XYZ file of C-alpha atoms in Angstrom:
781
model
C 16.105 -30.894 -16.324
C 17.688 -32.598 -19.155
C 20.999 -30.569 -21.090
C 19.090 -30.730 -24.237
C 15.695 -29.388 -22.521
C 18.113 -26.491 -21.222
C 19.308 -25.854 -24.302
C 15.642 -25.808 -25.788
C 14.565 -22.730 -23.530
C 17.664 -20.971 -24.303
C 17.504 -20.909 -27.934
C 13.741 -20.114 -27.550
C 15.470 -16.477 -26.244
C 17.515 -16.478 -29.256
C 16.168 -14.791 -32.982
C 14.968 -18.311 -35.095
C 17.053 -18.996 -37.939
C 16.149 -18.882 -41.294
C 13.898 -21.508 -42.805
C 14.905 -23.941 -44.983
C 11.460 -24.266 -46.522
C 8.748 -22.114 -47.363
C 5.210 -21.318 -49.370
C 3.340 -18.061 -50.285
C 0.021 -17.700 -50.407
C -0.983 -14.804 -53.081
C -2.889 -11.794 -51.888
C -6.469 -12.446 -51.172
C -9.374 -11.807 -54.134
C -11.671 -9.487 -54.237
C -14.675 -10.433 -51.754
C -12.466 -13.318 -50.150
C -11.454 -11.494 -46.999
C -13.976 -11.200 -43.886
C -15.509 -8.283 -44.750
C -16.609 -10.323 -47.640
C -17.692 -13.209 -45.839
C -21.170 -14.090 -44.463
C -22.185 -11.780 -41.482
C -21.730 -13.472 -38.169
C -22.590 -13.061 -34.429
C -18.978 -13.362 -33.882
C -16.693 -10.952 -34.750
C -14.527 -12.371 -38.069
C -11.239 -11.013 -38.566
C -9.723 -13.495 -40.695
C -10.464 -16.498 -43.267
C -8.669 -19.646 -43.547
C -6.314 -20.827 -46.453
C -5.523 -24.536 -47.494
C -2.123 -25.239 -48.312
C -1.544 -26.192 -51.998
C -1.782 -30.015 -52.638
C 1.651 -31.694 -52.530
C 3.218 -29.386 -49.841
C 5.642 -31.329 -48.624
C 6.837 -32.343 -44.848
C 9.076 -30.445 -43.027
C 12.570 -31.869 -43.033
C 14.185 -32.467 -39.752
C 17.862 -31.161 -39.051
C 19.853 -31.898 -35.607
C 20.207 -28.963 -33.702
C 22.637 -29.707 -30.464
C 21.120 -32.727 -28.732
C 17.529 -31.891 -30.516
C 15.955 -31.961 -33.472
C 14.257 -29.129 -35.629
C 12.033 -28.533 -38.672
C 11.877 -24.610 -40.025
C 9.513 -23.240 -42.521
C 8.556 -19.604 -43.320
C 4.513 -18.939 -44.046
C 3.791 -15.990 -46.169
C 0.478 -14.921 -46.813
C 0.812 -11.565 -48.904
C -0.799 -8.363 -47.421
C -2.418 -10.178 -44.087
C -2.126 -8.179 -41.227
C -1.467 -11.280 -38.966
C -1.255 -15.047 -39.414
C -1.696 -18.370 -37.500
C -0.136 -21.826 -39.141
C -2.341 -24.869 -39.168
C 0.059 -28.050 -38.641
C -0.728 -31.695 -39.423
C 1.171 -33.997 -37.769
C 1.365 -37.858 -38.080
C 3.664 -40.082 -35.476
C 5.152 -37.405 -33.420
C 6.569 -37.317 -30.292
C 6.520 -34.023 -27.708
C 6.982 -30.981 -29.506
C 7.586 -27.388 -28.755
C 6.748 -24.953 -31.694
C 7.581 -21.356 -31.929
C 6.891 -18.800 -33.796
C 8.050 -15.167 -34.810
C 6.020 -12.573 -36.671
C 6.882 -9.007 -38.028
C 7.447 -7.260 -34.399
C 9.960 -10.217 -34.159
C 8.611 -11.714 -30.798
C 9.047 -15.142 -30.329
C 5.580 -16.870 -29.301
C 5.890 -20.640 -28.195
C 3.378 -23.510 -27.324
C 3.689 -27.332 -26.648
C 2.355 -30.121 -28.518
C 1.403 -33.513 -26.728
C 3.247 -36.514 -28.263
C 0.359 -38.212 -30.593
C -1.151 -34.285 -31.721
C -2.799 -34.825 -35.321
C -3.434 -31.167 -35.932
C -2.700 -27.792 -34.166
C -2.993 -24.162 -34.785
C -0.333 -22.385 -33.816
C 0.071 -18.748 -32.131
C -0.790 -15.742 -33.900
C 1.768 -13.404 -34.620
C 1.980 -9.672 -36.553
C 2.130 -9.227 -40.122
C 2.137 -11.207 -43.277
C 5.355 -13.300 -42.736
C 5.434 -16.026 -39.936
C 8.711 -17.860 -39.175
C 7.729 -21.514 -37.713
C 10.416 -23.860 -35.735
C 9.153 -27.314 -34.262
C 11.677 -28.799 -31.796
C 11.908 -32.444 -30.931
C 14.138 -33.889 -28.246
C 12.586 -37.151 -28.813
C 14.468 -37.684 -32.262
C 12.918 -37.018 -35.693
C 10.033 -38.688 -35.360
C 7.297 -38.631 -37.734
C 6.045 -35.689 -39.929
C 4.636 -31.892 -39.877
C 3.379 -30.284 -42.335
C 1.733 -26.717 -42.579
C -1.856 -27.679 -43.866
C -3.096 -23.920 -44.185
C -3.223 -20.554 -42.575
C -5.187 -18.242 -41.073
C -4.823 -14.773 -43.226
C -6.012 -12.078 -40.518
C -7.065 -8.705 -42.785
C -7.858 -7.091 -39.784
C -5.019 -6.553 -37.476
C -5.293 -7.063 -33.695
C -2.952 -4.915 -32.731
C -4.711 -1.801 -34.331
C -6.371 0.404 -31.848
C -10.027 -0.312 -33.400
C -12.151 0.076 -30.434
C -14.946 3.320 -30.888
C -13.708 6.578 -29.243
C -16.334 6.392 -26.941
C -14.896 3.008 -25.206
C -12.780 3.453 -21.852
C -9.671 1.897 -21.205
C -9.355 -0.857 -17.938
C -6.730 1.500 -16.592
C -8.674 4.651 -16.378
C -10.521 5.259 -13.884
C -14.213 5.509 -12.605
C -13.735 8.146 -10.439
C -14.725 5.520 -7.308
C -11.574 4.288 -6.030
C -13.498 1.136 -4.593
C -14.732 0.148 -8.194
C -11.539 0.882 -9.576
C -9.828 -1.419 -7.434
C -12.572 -4.156 -8.126
C -11.826 -3.745 -11.985
C -8.233 -3.620 -11.191
C -8.555 -7.368 -9.595
C -11.129 -8.349 -11.986
C -9.492 -7.503 -15.483
C -7.039 -10.091 -14.662
C -9.491 -12.811 -15.138
C -10.385 -11.983 -18.616
C -8.869 -12.845 -21.968
C -9.030 -12.070 -25.595
C -9.721 -14.929 -27.829
C -8.238 -15.925 -31.322
C -10.057 -18.642 -32.441
C -10.648 -20.679 -36.236
C -13.776 -22.547 -37.024
C -14.939 -23.501 -40.867
C -13.409 -20.930 -43.264
C -12.923 -17.915 -40.693
C -10.743 -16.314 -37.984
C -12.750 -14.834 -34.836
C -12.210 -12.650 -31.906
C -14.343 -12.786 -28.579
C -13.898 -12.577 -24.828
C -14.061 -15.013 -22.037
C -12.718 -14.978 -18.609
C -11.294 -17.676 -15.949
C -14.063 -18.600 -13.320
C -13.835 -20.327 -10.047
C -14.127 -24.094 -9.847
C -13.874 -27.077 -6.883
C -11.811 -29.124 -8.863
C -7.975 -28.732 -7.892
C -5.341 -28.394 -10.422
C -8.016 -27.090 -13.190
C -8.561 -24.292 -14.907
C -11.955 -23.353 -16.360
C -12.944 -20.440 -18.682
C -16.284 -19.422 -19.484
C -17.343 -17.601 -22.844
C -20.584 -16.978 -25.390
C -21.510 -20.616 -27.028
C -22.136 -18.645 -30.830
C -18.267 -17.969 -29.728
C -17.065 -21.298 -29.024
C -19.626 -24.228 -29.643
C -17.408 -26.891 -31.031
C -14.384 -28.792 -30.148
C -12.842 -27.871 -33.326
C -13.297 -23.973 -32.220
C -12.134 -24.792 -28.876
C -8.972 -26.808 -29.897
C -7.499 -23.750 -32.135
C -8.301 -21.423 -29.075
C -5.320 -19.075 -28.621
C -5.906 -16.260 -25.675
C -4.038 -13.144 -24.929
C -4.146 -12.147 -20.989
C -2.971 -8.513 -19.327
C -3.679 -7.282 -22.808
C -4.198 -3.393 -21.630
C -2.656 -0.011 -22.112
C 0.081 1.245 -19.796
C -1.936 4.602 -19.547
C -5.583 5.940 -19.768
C -6.198 6.185 -23.536
C -2.878 5.567 -24.651
C -0.238 2.628 -25.260
C 2.080 1.271 -25.008
C 0.641 -2.541 -24.299
C 1.776 -3.443 -20.840
C 5.079 -5.677 -20.912
C 3.017 -8.415 -18.616
C 0.605 -9.027 -21.881
C 1.466 -12.902 -23.027
C -0.551 -15.098 -25.191
C -1.069 -18.801 -24.754
C -2.084 -21.236 -27.469
C -2.721 -24.782 -27.587
C -6.479 -24.805 -27.301
C -8.738 -25.657 -24.899
C -11.347 -28.728 -23.753
C -15.339 -28.185 -24.023
C -16.696 -28.952 -20.964
C -20.345 -28.401 -21.193
C -21.943 -26.330 -24.111
C -25.362 -24.354 -24.128
C -26.269 -23.068 -27.234
C -30.310 -22.226 -25.444
C -28.245 -20.186 -22.827
C -25.269 -19.346 -25.252
C -22.631 -20.194 -22.802
C -20.064 -22.613 -22.961
C -17.442 -23.650 -20.231
C -13.540 -24.910 -21.245
C -11.265 -26.384 -19.581
C -7.389 -24.745 -20.226
C -4.827 -27.839 -21.450
C -2.085 -26.143 -19.774
C -1.798 -23.394 -16.800
C -2.558 -19.885 -17.341
C 0.169 -17.490 -16.803
C 0.647 -16.246 -13.584
C -0.480 -13.309 -12.150
C -4.153 -14.462 -13.123
C -6.876 -14.211 -10.894
C -10.180 -16.319 -10.987
C -14.314 -14.352 -11.190
C -16.719 -15.929 -8.739
C -20.043 -16.809 -10.118
C -22.959 -15.341 -8.482
C -26.376 -17.212 -10.445
C -29.083 -15.119 -8.574
C -31.379 -13.289 -11.097
C -30.480 -9.806 -11.697
C -33.015 -6.704 -11.223
C -34.435 -3.787 -13.050
C -31.991 -0.875 -12.437
C -29.255 -2.634 -10.917
C -25.747 -1.424 -11.529
C -23.523 -3.200 -13.738
C -19.784 -3.551 -14.828
C -18.881 -4.720 -18.538
C -15.086 -5.981 -18.838
C -14.191 -6.916 -22.381
C -12.325 -6.258 -25.497
C -14.240 -4.620 -28.187
C -13.159 -5.478 -31.414
C -10.318 -7.353 -30.128
C -8.862 -3.918 -28.688
C -7.427 -3.588 -25.283
C -9.228 -4.547 -22.065
C -11.834 -1.725 -21.493
C -14.353 -1.249 -19.047
C -18.118 0.226 -19.347
C -20.662 0.939 -17.155
C -24.170 0.403 -17.196
C -27.743 -0.677 -15.622
C -30.392 -3.340 -16.113
C -33.268 -1.997 -18.218
C -35.085 -5.402 -18.051
C -35.806 -8.847 -19.326
C -36.696 -9.442 -23.061
C -37.624 -12.687 -25.061
C -36.592 -12.854 -28.503
C -39.259 -14.708 -30.625
C -36.353 -17.293 -31.384
C -35.055 -17.589 -27.736
C -35.788 -20.472 -25.381
C -36.203 -17.886 -22.783
C -35.418 -14.561 -21.375
C -32.241 -12.512 -21.718
C -31.262 -9.014 -19.725
C -31.130 -5.581 -21.216
C -28.215 -3.439 -20.238
C -28.075 0.358 -20.696
C -24.811 1.493 -20.996
C -23.812 4.799 -19.043
C -20.346 4.922 -19.485
C -18.722 3.412 -22.299
C -19.639 0.443 -24.546
C -19.244 -2.740 -25.789
C -18.731 -3.720 -29.368
C -17.887 -6.631 -31.982
C -15.119 -8.675 -30.254
C -16.926 -8.274 -27.091
C -19.012 -11.610 -27.290
C -18.620 -13.845 -24.116
C -17.221 -11.093 -21.965
C -18.857 -10.620 -18.582
C -21.411 -8.539 -17.005
C -20.376 -7.849 -13.128
C -22.000 -6.535 -10.137
C -19.983 -5.770 -6.659
C -20.305 -7.837 -3.785
C -20.715 -6.855 -0.269
C -16.525 -7.250 0.094
C -16.167 -4.765 -3.170
C -15.405 -7.427 -5.450
C -16.611 -7.813 -9.086
C -18.501 -11.069 -9.155
C -19.613 -12.619 -12.584
C -23.763 -12.493 -13.422
C -23.841 -12.998 -16.846
C -22.347 -13.167 -20.519
C -22.794 -11.035 -23.192
C -24.482 -12.712 -26.350
C -25.685 -9.615 -28.573
C -26.980 -6.307 -29.051
C -29.879 -4.970 -29.692
C -31.021 -3.839 -33.727
C -33.811 -1.343 -33.183
C -32.245 1.493 -35.002
C -31.143 -0.956 -37.930
C -27.589 -1.501 -36.565
C -25.860 -2.532 -33.023
C -24.363 -0.555 -30.470
C -21.695 1.502 -31.268
C -20.553 5.154 -30.275
C -22.761 6.792 -33.441
C -25.686 4.525 -31.932
C -25.656 4.691 -28.096
C -29.208 3.999 -27.664
C -29.343 0.336 -28.293
C -29.263 -2.359 -25.487
C -26.480 -5.245 -24.594
C -27.825 -8.427 -24.562
C -26.990 -10.773 -21.937
C -27.597 -14.034 -21.405
C -28.689 -15.768 -17.860
C -26.254 -17.475 -15.424
C -29.428 -18.390 -13.457
C -30.049 -20.673 -16.232
C -26.639 -21.676 -17.196
C -25.185 -22.335 -14.158
C -27.018 -25.224 -12.472
C -27.147 -27.322 -15.712
C -22.786 -26.839 -16.087
C -22.566 -26.916 -11.757
C -21.792 -30.130 -11.564
C -18.351 -29.579 -13.574
C -17.314 -26.848 -11.325
C -17.519 -29.235 -8.601
C -14.794 -31.627 -6.904
C -17.386 -34.199 -6.859
C -18.741 -33.749 -10.870
C -22.495 -34.203 -11.784
C -24.796 -36.793 -10.214
C -25.714 -39.820 -11.928
C -28.952 -39.836 -13.792
C -31.030 -41.774 -16.286
C -29.396 -40.198 -19.791
C -25.975 -38.143 -19.838
C -25.777 -35.074 -20.109
C -23.364 -34.560 -22.985
C -23.085 -35.506 -26.464
C -20.454 -37.867 -25.435
C -22.727 -39.113 -22.563
C -25.573 -39.664 -25.235
C -28.367 -42.946 -24.821
C -28.652 -44.033 -28.717
C -32.510 -43.842 -30.022
C -32.532 -46.220 -32.889
C -35.089 -45.245 -35.403
C -37.810 -47.240 -36.986
C -40.745 -47.833 -39.136
C -43.000 -46.034 -36.541
C -42.030 -43.318 -33.990
C -39.853 -44.319 -31.274
C -40.778 -43.635 -27.578
C -38.233 -43.193 -24.715
C -38.876 -42.335 -21.307
C -37.093 -39.671 -19.483
C -36.752 -37.498 -16.296
C -35.128 -34.351 -15.170
C -33.320 -35.680 -12.246
C -32.223 -32.616 -10.277
C -32.386 -29.296 -11.463
C -29.962 -28.153 -14.211
C -30.243 -31.799 -15.408
C -30.002 -32.183 -19.357
C -30.729 -35.242 -20.993
C -29.082 -36.173 -24.590
C -29.584 -38.680 -26.949
C -28.046 -39.859 -30.197
C -30.161 -40.808 -33.528
C -28.212 -41.891 -36.366
C -30.201 -40.406 -39.583
C -29.932 -42.932 -42.620
C -30.696 -40.045 -45.313
C -32.264 -36.674 -46.721
C -35.758 -36.409 -44.603
C -37.564 -35.435 -41.630
C -36.787 -35.559 -38.160
C -39.617 -35.239 -35.511
C -39.032 -35.108 -31.932
C -41.704 -34.151 -29.431
C -42.118 -34.285 -25.619
C -45.303 -35.104 -24.012
C -45.966 -35.558 -20.247
C -46.975 -32.116 -19.010
C -43.104 -31.314 -17.748
C -41.990 -28.063 -19.027
C -39.385 -28.767 -21.069
C -37.042 -27.682 -23.998
C -35.624 -29.702 -27.005
C -32.346 -28.635 -28.750
C -31.046 -30.385 -31.911
C -27.463 -30.606 -32.074
C -25.257 -31.684 -35.400
C -22.518 -34.368 -34.988
C -19.899 -31.633 -33.429
C -22.205 -30.573 -30.777
C -23.307 -27.337 -32.624
C -26.927 -26.163 -32.007
C -29.024 -26.551 -35.143
C -32.348 -25.643 -33.870
C -34.401 -25.280 -30.639
C -38.111 -25.392 -29.459
C -39.824 -24.380 -25.845
C -43.296 -24.745 -26.736
C -44.397 -26.607 -30.026
C -48.295 -25.555 -29.550
C -49.752 -23.083 -27.616
C -52.335 -25.794 -25.891
C -49.175 -27.324 -23.992
C -45.521 -26.942 -22.524
C -44.099 -29.711 -24.218
C -41.690 -29.074 -27.135
C -41.578 -30.231 -30.477
C -39.168 -29.893 -33.680
C -39.453 -30.707 -37.220
C -36.421 -30.650 -38.957
C -35.033 -31.149 -41.988
C -32.016 -33.246 -42.182
C -29.675 -34.971 -44.184
C -27.653 -38.445 -43.356
C -25.932 -38.535 -40.504
C -25.057 -38.233 -36.619
C -27.661 -36.054 -34.378
C -27.779 -35.206 -30.845
C -31.221 -34.162 -29.112
C -30.701 -31.883 -25.891
C -33.676 -32.217 -23.244
C -33.607 -29.588 -20.316
C -35.965 -28.159 -17.979
C -37.086 -24.493 -19.369
C -35.127 -22.124 -17.648
C -33.556 -25.061 -15.561
C -37.043 -24.612 -13.210
C -37.445 -27.851 -11.247
C -37.556 -31.520 -11.821
C -40.094 -33.931 -13.430
C -40.570 -36.694 -15.981
C -40.858 -36.637 -19.494
C -42.012 -38.914 -22.701
C -39.657 -38.623 -26.019
C -41.083 -39.263 -29.199
C -38.488 -39.556 -32.452
C -39.622 -40.553 -35.674
C -37.874 -39.831 -39.191
C -39.557 -39.476 -42.699
C -37.596 -39.316 -45.897
C -38.885 -36.702 -47.734
C -37.361 -34.061 -49.828
C -38.009 -30.137 -49.862
C -41.122 -27.973 -49.287
C -42.383 -25.879 -52.547
C -45.268 -24.300 -50.697
C -45.369 -21.040 -52.977
C -47.005 -18.653 -55.434
C -45.179 -19.820 -58.739
C -45.696 -17.812 -62.275
C -43.533 -17.067 -65.286
C -42.460 -13.495 -65.141
C -43.151 -12.823 -68.791
C -47.183 -13.691 -68.504
C -47.863 -11.663 -65.892
C -51.640 -12.061 -64.658
C -51.798 -15.823 -64.153
C -50.261 -17.972 -61.669
C -51.022 -21.145 -59.294
C -50.412 -21.450 -55.977
C -48.859 -24.809 -54.917
C -49.553 -26.254 -51.248
C -47.476 -29.238 -50.541
C -48.229 -31.450 -47.099
C -46.149 -34.491 -46.933
C -46.227 -36.030 -50.758
C -49.402 -34.697 -51.787
C -49.882 -31.485 -53.526
C -53.028 -29.108 -53.550
C -52.233 -26.795 -56.199
C -54.931 -24.052 -57.524
C -54.453 -22.471 -60.747
C -55.592 -18.549 -61.230
C -56.145 -18.141 -65.031
C -59.040 -17.442 -67.320
C -62.114 -18.978 -69.588
C -62.422 -18.725 -73.340
C -64.412 -15.537 -72.387
C -61.867 -13.681 -70.519
C -63.373 -14.432 -67.064
C -61.472 -15.348 -64.279
C -61.412 -18.734 -63.738
C -59.380 -21.142 -61.090
C -59.100 -24.966 -61.709
C -57.535 -27.503 -58.928
C -55.199 -30.447 -58.585
C -56.567 -31.279 -55.018
C -54.820 -34.153 -54.721
C -51.659 -34.270 -56.613
C -49.502 -37.621 -55.531
C -46.104 -38.405 -55.846
C -44.665 -40.113 -58.483
C -41.641 -42.300 -59.053
C -40.264 -39.993 -61.166
C -40.477 -37.477 -58.620
C -43.266 -35.263 -60.261
C -46.757 -34.689 -58.739
C -49.882 -35.467 -60.911
C -53.253 -36.214 -60.721
C -56.951 -34.969 -61.788
C -57.737 -31.412 -62.856
C -61.112 -30.134 -61.566
C -63.277 -27.435 -62.099
C -65.742 -26.411 -59.874
C -69.255 -24.372 -59.501
C -71.031 -23.403 -56.182
C -73.070 -20.618 -54.012
C -72.243 -17.230 -54.407
C -69.392 -15.931 -52.126
C -72.191 -14.227 -50.156
C -74.675 -16.560 -49.589
C -75.499 -17.328 -46.132
C -75.412 -19.323 -45.118
C -73.203 -21.086 -47.519
C -73.801 -24.681 -47.851
C -70.957 -26.929 -49.362
C -73.791 -29.414 -50.404
C -74.382 -26.781 -53.522
C -70.676 -27.291 -54.607
C -70.285 -29.345 -58.073
C -67.022 -30.644 -59.062
C -65.877 -31.764 -62.446
C -63.300 -33.578 -63.306
C -61.980 -31.160 -66.736
C -58.118 -32.937 -67.285
C -54.954 -33.366 -65.758
C -51.921 -31.896 -64.005
C -48.290 -32.811 -63.682
C -45.909 -30.555 -61.641
C -42.047 -31.450 -61.940
C -39.999 -29.652 -59.630
C -36.368 -29.389 -62.075
C -34.809 -27.306 -59.106
C -35.428 -25.228 -55.467
C -37.122 -22.359 -57.423
C -37.968 -23.716 -60.650
C -40.443 -26.246 -62.307
C -42.176 -27.537 -65.097
C -46.128 -27.651 -65.692
C -48.129 -29.148 -67.849
C -51.950 -29.745 -67.868
C -55.135 -30.697 -70.050
C -58.163 -28.458 -69.828
C -61.147 -29.452 -71.702
C -58.958 -31.784 -74.038
C -56.569 -28.699 -74.749
C -52.819 -29.216 -73.464
C -50.512 -26.765 -71.796
C -46.982 -26.765 -71.135
C -45.211 -24.300 -69.202
C -41.949 -23.630 -67.406
C -42.535 -21.926 -64.141
C -40.623 -20.664 -61.007
C -41.498 -18.923 -57.855
C -42.736 -15.226 -57.845
C -40.391 -12.675 -55.790
C -42.248 -9.442 -55.321
C -41.144 -8.480 -51.992
C -37.774 -8.908 -50.001
C -36.829 -10.796 -47.581
C -37.726 -13.647 -49.260
C -40.086 -16.690 -47.665
C -38.871 -20.203 -47.338
C -41.165 -23.371 -46.240
C -39.940 -26.113 -43.798
C -41.729 -28.982 -42.542
C -43.792 -29.413 -39.730
C -46.268 -31.630 -37.908
C -47.461 -29.239 -35.236
C -50.549 -27.012 -35.591
C -48.314 -23.947 -36.211
C -50.243 -21.657 -33.524
C -46.697 -19.833 -32.688
C -46.205 -19.107 -36.522
C -45.447 -15.699 -37.500
C -45.103 -16.351 -41.238
C -48.940 -16.765 -42.894
C -48.046 -18.246 -46.079
C -50.385 -21.583 -46.607
C -53.875 -22.657 -47.695
C -56.531 -21.405 -45.360
C -60.322 -22.331 -45.092
C -63.520 -22.660 -43.352
C -63.547 -26.629 -42.725
C -67.817 -26.116 -42.269
C -67.765 -24.298 -45.794
C -65.676 -27.201 -47.799
C -65.112 -25.473 -51.380
C -63.899 -22.308 -51.371
C -60.555 -21.195 -49.795
C -57.767 -18.498 -50.018
C -54.340 -18.976 -50.160
C -51.596 -16.302 -48.670
C -48.001 -15.531 -49.708
C -46.031 -13.791 -47.416
C -42.677 -12.156 -48.272
C -41.476 -9.342 -46.184
C -44.083 -6.730 -45.464
C -46.535 -7.504 -48.312
C -49.520 -10.093 -47.935
C -50.460 -11.534 -51.391
C -54.190 -13.370 -51.290
C -56.018 -15.363 -53.845
C -59.299 -15.743 -52.827
C -60.851 -18.535 -54.963
C -64.858 -18.515 -54.595
C -67.825 -18.210 -57.013
C -69.553 -15.376 -58.288
C -73.113 -14.090 -58.324
C -73.959 -16.538 -60.799
C -72.145 -19.649 -58.776
C -69.492 -19.509 -61.453
C -65.781 -20.483 -60.234
C -64.213 -16.981 -59.847
C -61.079 -15.747 -58.119
C -59.787 -12.230 -56.765
C -56.512 -11.162 -55.723
C -55.122 -8.894 -52.948
C -52.032 -8.414 -54.314
C -50.192 -5.638 -51.972
C -51.725 -6.501 -48.189
C -50.026 -4.576 -45.742
C -49.934 -5.170 -41.996
C -52.237 -1.894 -40.045
C -49.954 -0.442 -38.009
C -50.388 -0.117 -34.233
C -48.813 -3.433 -33.407
C -51.627 -5.634 -34.861
C -51.527 -8.640 -36.660
C -54.301 -6.961 -39.500
C -53.239 -6.921 -42.933
C -55.555 -5.100 -45.617
C -55.286 -4.032 -49.108
C -57.519 -3.480 -52.271
C -59.307 -6.569 -53.993
C -59.184 -7.026 -57.691
C -61.200 -8.919 -60.662
C -59.046 -9.584 -63.271
C -60.019 -10.285 -67.005
C -57.257 -11.913 -69.746
C -56.385 -13.872 -72.513
C -57.808 -17.688 -72.479
C -55.613 -20.149 -70.525
C -53.662 -21.290 -73.611
C -53.151 -18.153 -75.577
C -49.911 -18.043 -77.282
C -48.593 -15.526 -76.891
C -49.662 -14.243 -73.757
C -51.239 -10.909 -73.922
C -52.137 -8.353 -70.829
C -54.718 -8.708 -68.357
C -57.016 -6.120 -66.641
C -57.358 -5.738 -63.522
C -60.385 -4.013 -62.046
C -60.754 -2.698 -58.096
C -63.732 -4.508 -56.780
C -63.577 -3.902 -52.773
C -61.150 -4.181 -50.455
C -59.770 -7.119 -48.288
C -58.635 -7.729 -44.222
C -57.211 -10.281 -42.383
C -56.979 -10.467 -38.623
C -54.473 -13.242 -37.400
C -55.753 -14.154 -34.196
C -52.521 -16.966 -33.718
C -50.384 -18.803 -35.908
C -52.972 -20.579 -37.314
C -56.441 -18.796 -37.097
C -57.630 -15.650 -38.201
C -60.942 -13.530 -39.353
C -61.340 -12.872 -43.187
C -63.511 -9.857 -43.952
C -63.847 -8.353 -47.486
C -66.210 -6.478 -49.833
C -66.874 -7.253 -53.456
C -69.057 -4.827 -55.643
C -70.652 -3.586 -52.358
C -71.416 -7.128 -50.702
C -69.726 -7.775 -47.434
C -68.125 -11.216 -46.022
C -66.519 -12.122 -42.838
C -65.273 -15.642 -42.077
C -63.589 -17.429 -39.616
C -60.601 -19.152 -41.363
C -57.785 -21.815 -40.276
C -54.888 -23.489 -41.990
C -56.000 -26.215 -43.679
C -54.236 -29.592 -42.957
C -54.646 -32.528 -45.155
C -51.672 -34.463 -44.658
C -49.019 -35.200 -41.479
C -46.134 -32.914 -42.406
C -47.563 -29.560 -43.107
C -45.491 -26.301 -44.708
C -44.393 -23.858 -41.871
C -42.774 -20.591 -43.695
C -40.167 -17.924 -42.390
C -38.959 -14.898 -44.090
C -35.166 -15.118 -44.280
C -33.039 -12.089 -44.966
C -30.020 -12.569 -47.265
C -27.030 -12.263 -44.946
C -24.555 -9.227 -45.979
């Protein structure tokens, strides 16, 4: 060891010198902290604050045979700080930081590092020193800080949690926990504008000299997050229920590298950049499926607190509607998991008494409106399945590495698919159990990317962004096949598509088809003017065609509907076309013949969308011009948004769309679904064959687990369509309506009007390749 290196080590044990430069960040504004940010499935404990423009690089000063740069980062009101460094042209560095408790944390920065997050320290002030043996090379700047508004030293876990040092009452299990907790670390990392905590664990592997760390993908899903990772090991109380933290507790910083990230199974395998501290252990992996009733042990850092254990049993499997495979449900009997436990392991006891890893924590259920807690112990823990993930990642944990196959398994090894004017087809094969094929697509502009498989092999498709973060996945696009399909709204940039077997269950060939269409947002919805309640318009957009049904009133006040059946996209972005009025057989006619429908052109209509929720409506009817500023009608929460789909939507759970009976062209019904309310506008013909419309304004789902909706049916009368000012309308209840949805694209409509009952089979009306698929999205808290 060189004399200067020896001096470096000695200095590291001494108090850090006062810094020559500093910067003070003001207190967080109201709503700026982690509690005011959007809710995340991982526990947010801080926010990122950029350094001001023009903050100078740190000055190098000679210190014996070495060179040092010093800086004080002060973030007022912070309970902890991490500094982000921007480096240019530097050699190997050692970074030392000190916080309010006086503890000095260190990390090594290899030559050529361009950005790094330093260790966490407590309090609002962090003193930084960058040491170099290679001379005052390059520049070091503080480019930002992570301001922690939740203390990582606070004992924040719920009172029903149990310290890892506490006895379970079973000596053999206590011994197994004492060994296994040495594999676990509390993770602190930064991504986007937030700082987060999760839990992870070291796992056994074949490659010599490599240390692998496993956590949840929703914690670490990108290299950006992985590079910021700092882990605190042996973070536990010295005695059951009380501190202090054991002296062996140590923090390692410098980040890790993503080896294999799998959003569908919600797991990420990481490789440590430096060796873990002495005394750690490595957990064995067991990918056998768990069984209902099986006894399991959880080890985690709830809320980022000291290590805790919890005991549970497997309740069974569950598949959530937006998950590609089932997950395990656990019922806790002693202790619980909380936010910050994400990524932690679920263990069973092997024949030799040790704990082996069986699953990774993803979430808790929300059956009672909030997650698992000491005051809501009836919720389940949700653990994703190692038997799905391990076959995909096993090659990276083996000394031989993953086998070669037709397409690479990771974004860095992806096969380029070049988009063309028509769909591009690429052959593929899941060559081995756990094989994943990854493709790269470069999108030229905003539009819709359509990807699908064919061939009958049960595949799952996963779309990722340029950083490898999961965006959207699909198992089966339609009920009639096991082929996946995605219709994804995208902007210009690079995307990746990962294709795998469902649940890693076997091998087989498939064919991948990729196409791109430049198109904007979908405006399918119910539109109105709030100050003119009583009339409105349903817009159904498919590809670049708008089908609009306008519900208003004739000169005698009777309800009349008008239709823009083919509003084409114009060069200025508006949609326009001929406006029609129809007449036809009475609603109760049986049989109902479309031959009796007559169509009369009565004017024109133009719709120009001026924003996501606003538009101008201009139309002429029998020579009378009308101009209106309209907006989306919001009558329930959560609101509904519509994206694009090229598929039949048989798996859809929101029914907002234009529906009809194909053999009875000339009448139809629009459904607008928001929250627990279904608003229906039926356009048909009265007993005299005159154009008429009816509305179910407050359809409710019938209890009992059905997908049947029902409510009162109204006929309205009101002022003539061009009345100024608009006056109040008169609703009259004329019967009832119900609709039973037997699939996402099929249903049975039943209604009565003035004592006449009608029952019809209906389906979604598709008139163009790209169609609306709508969903209710809750505003995040």
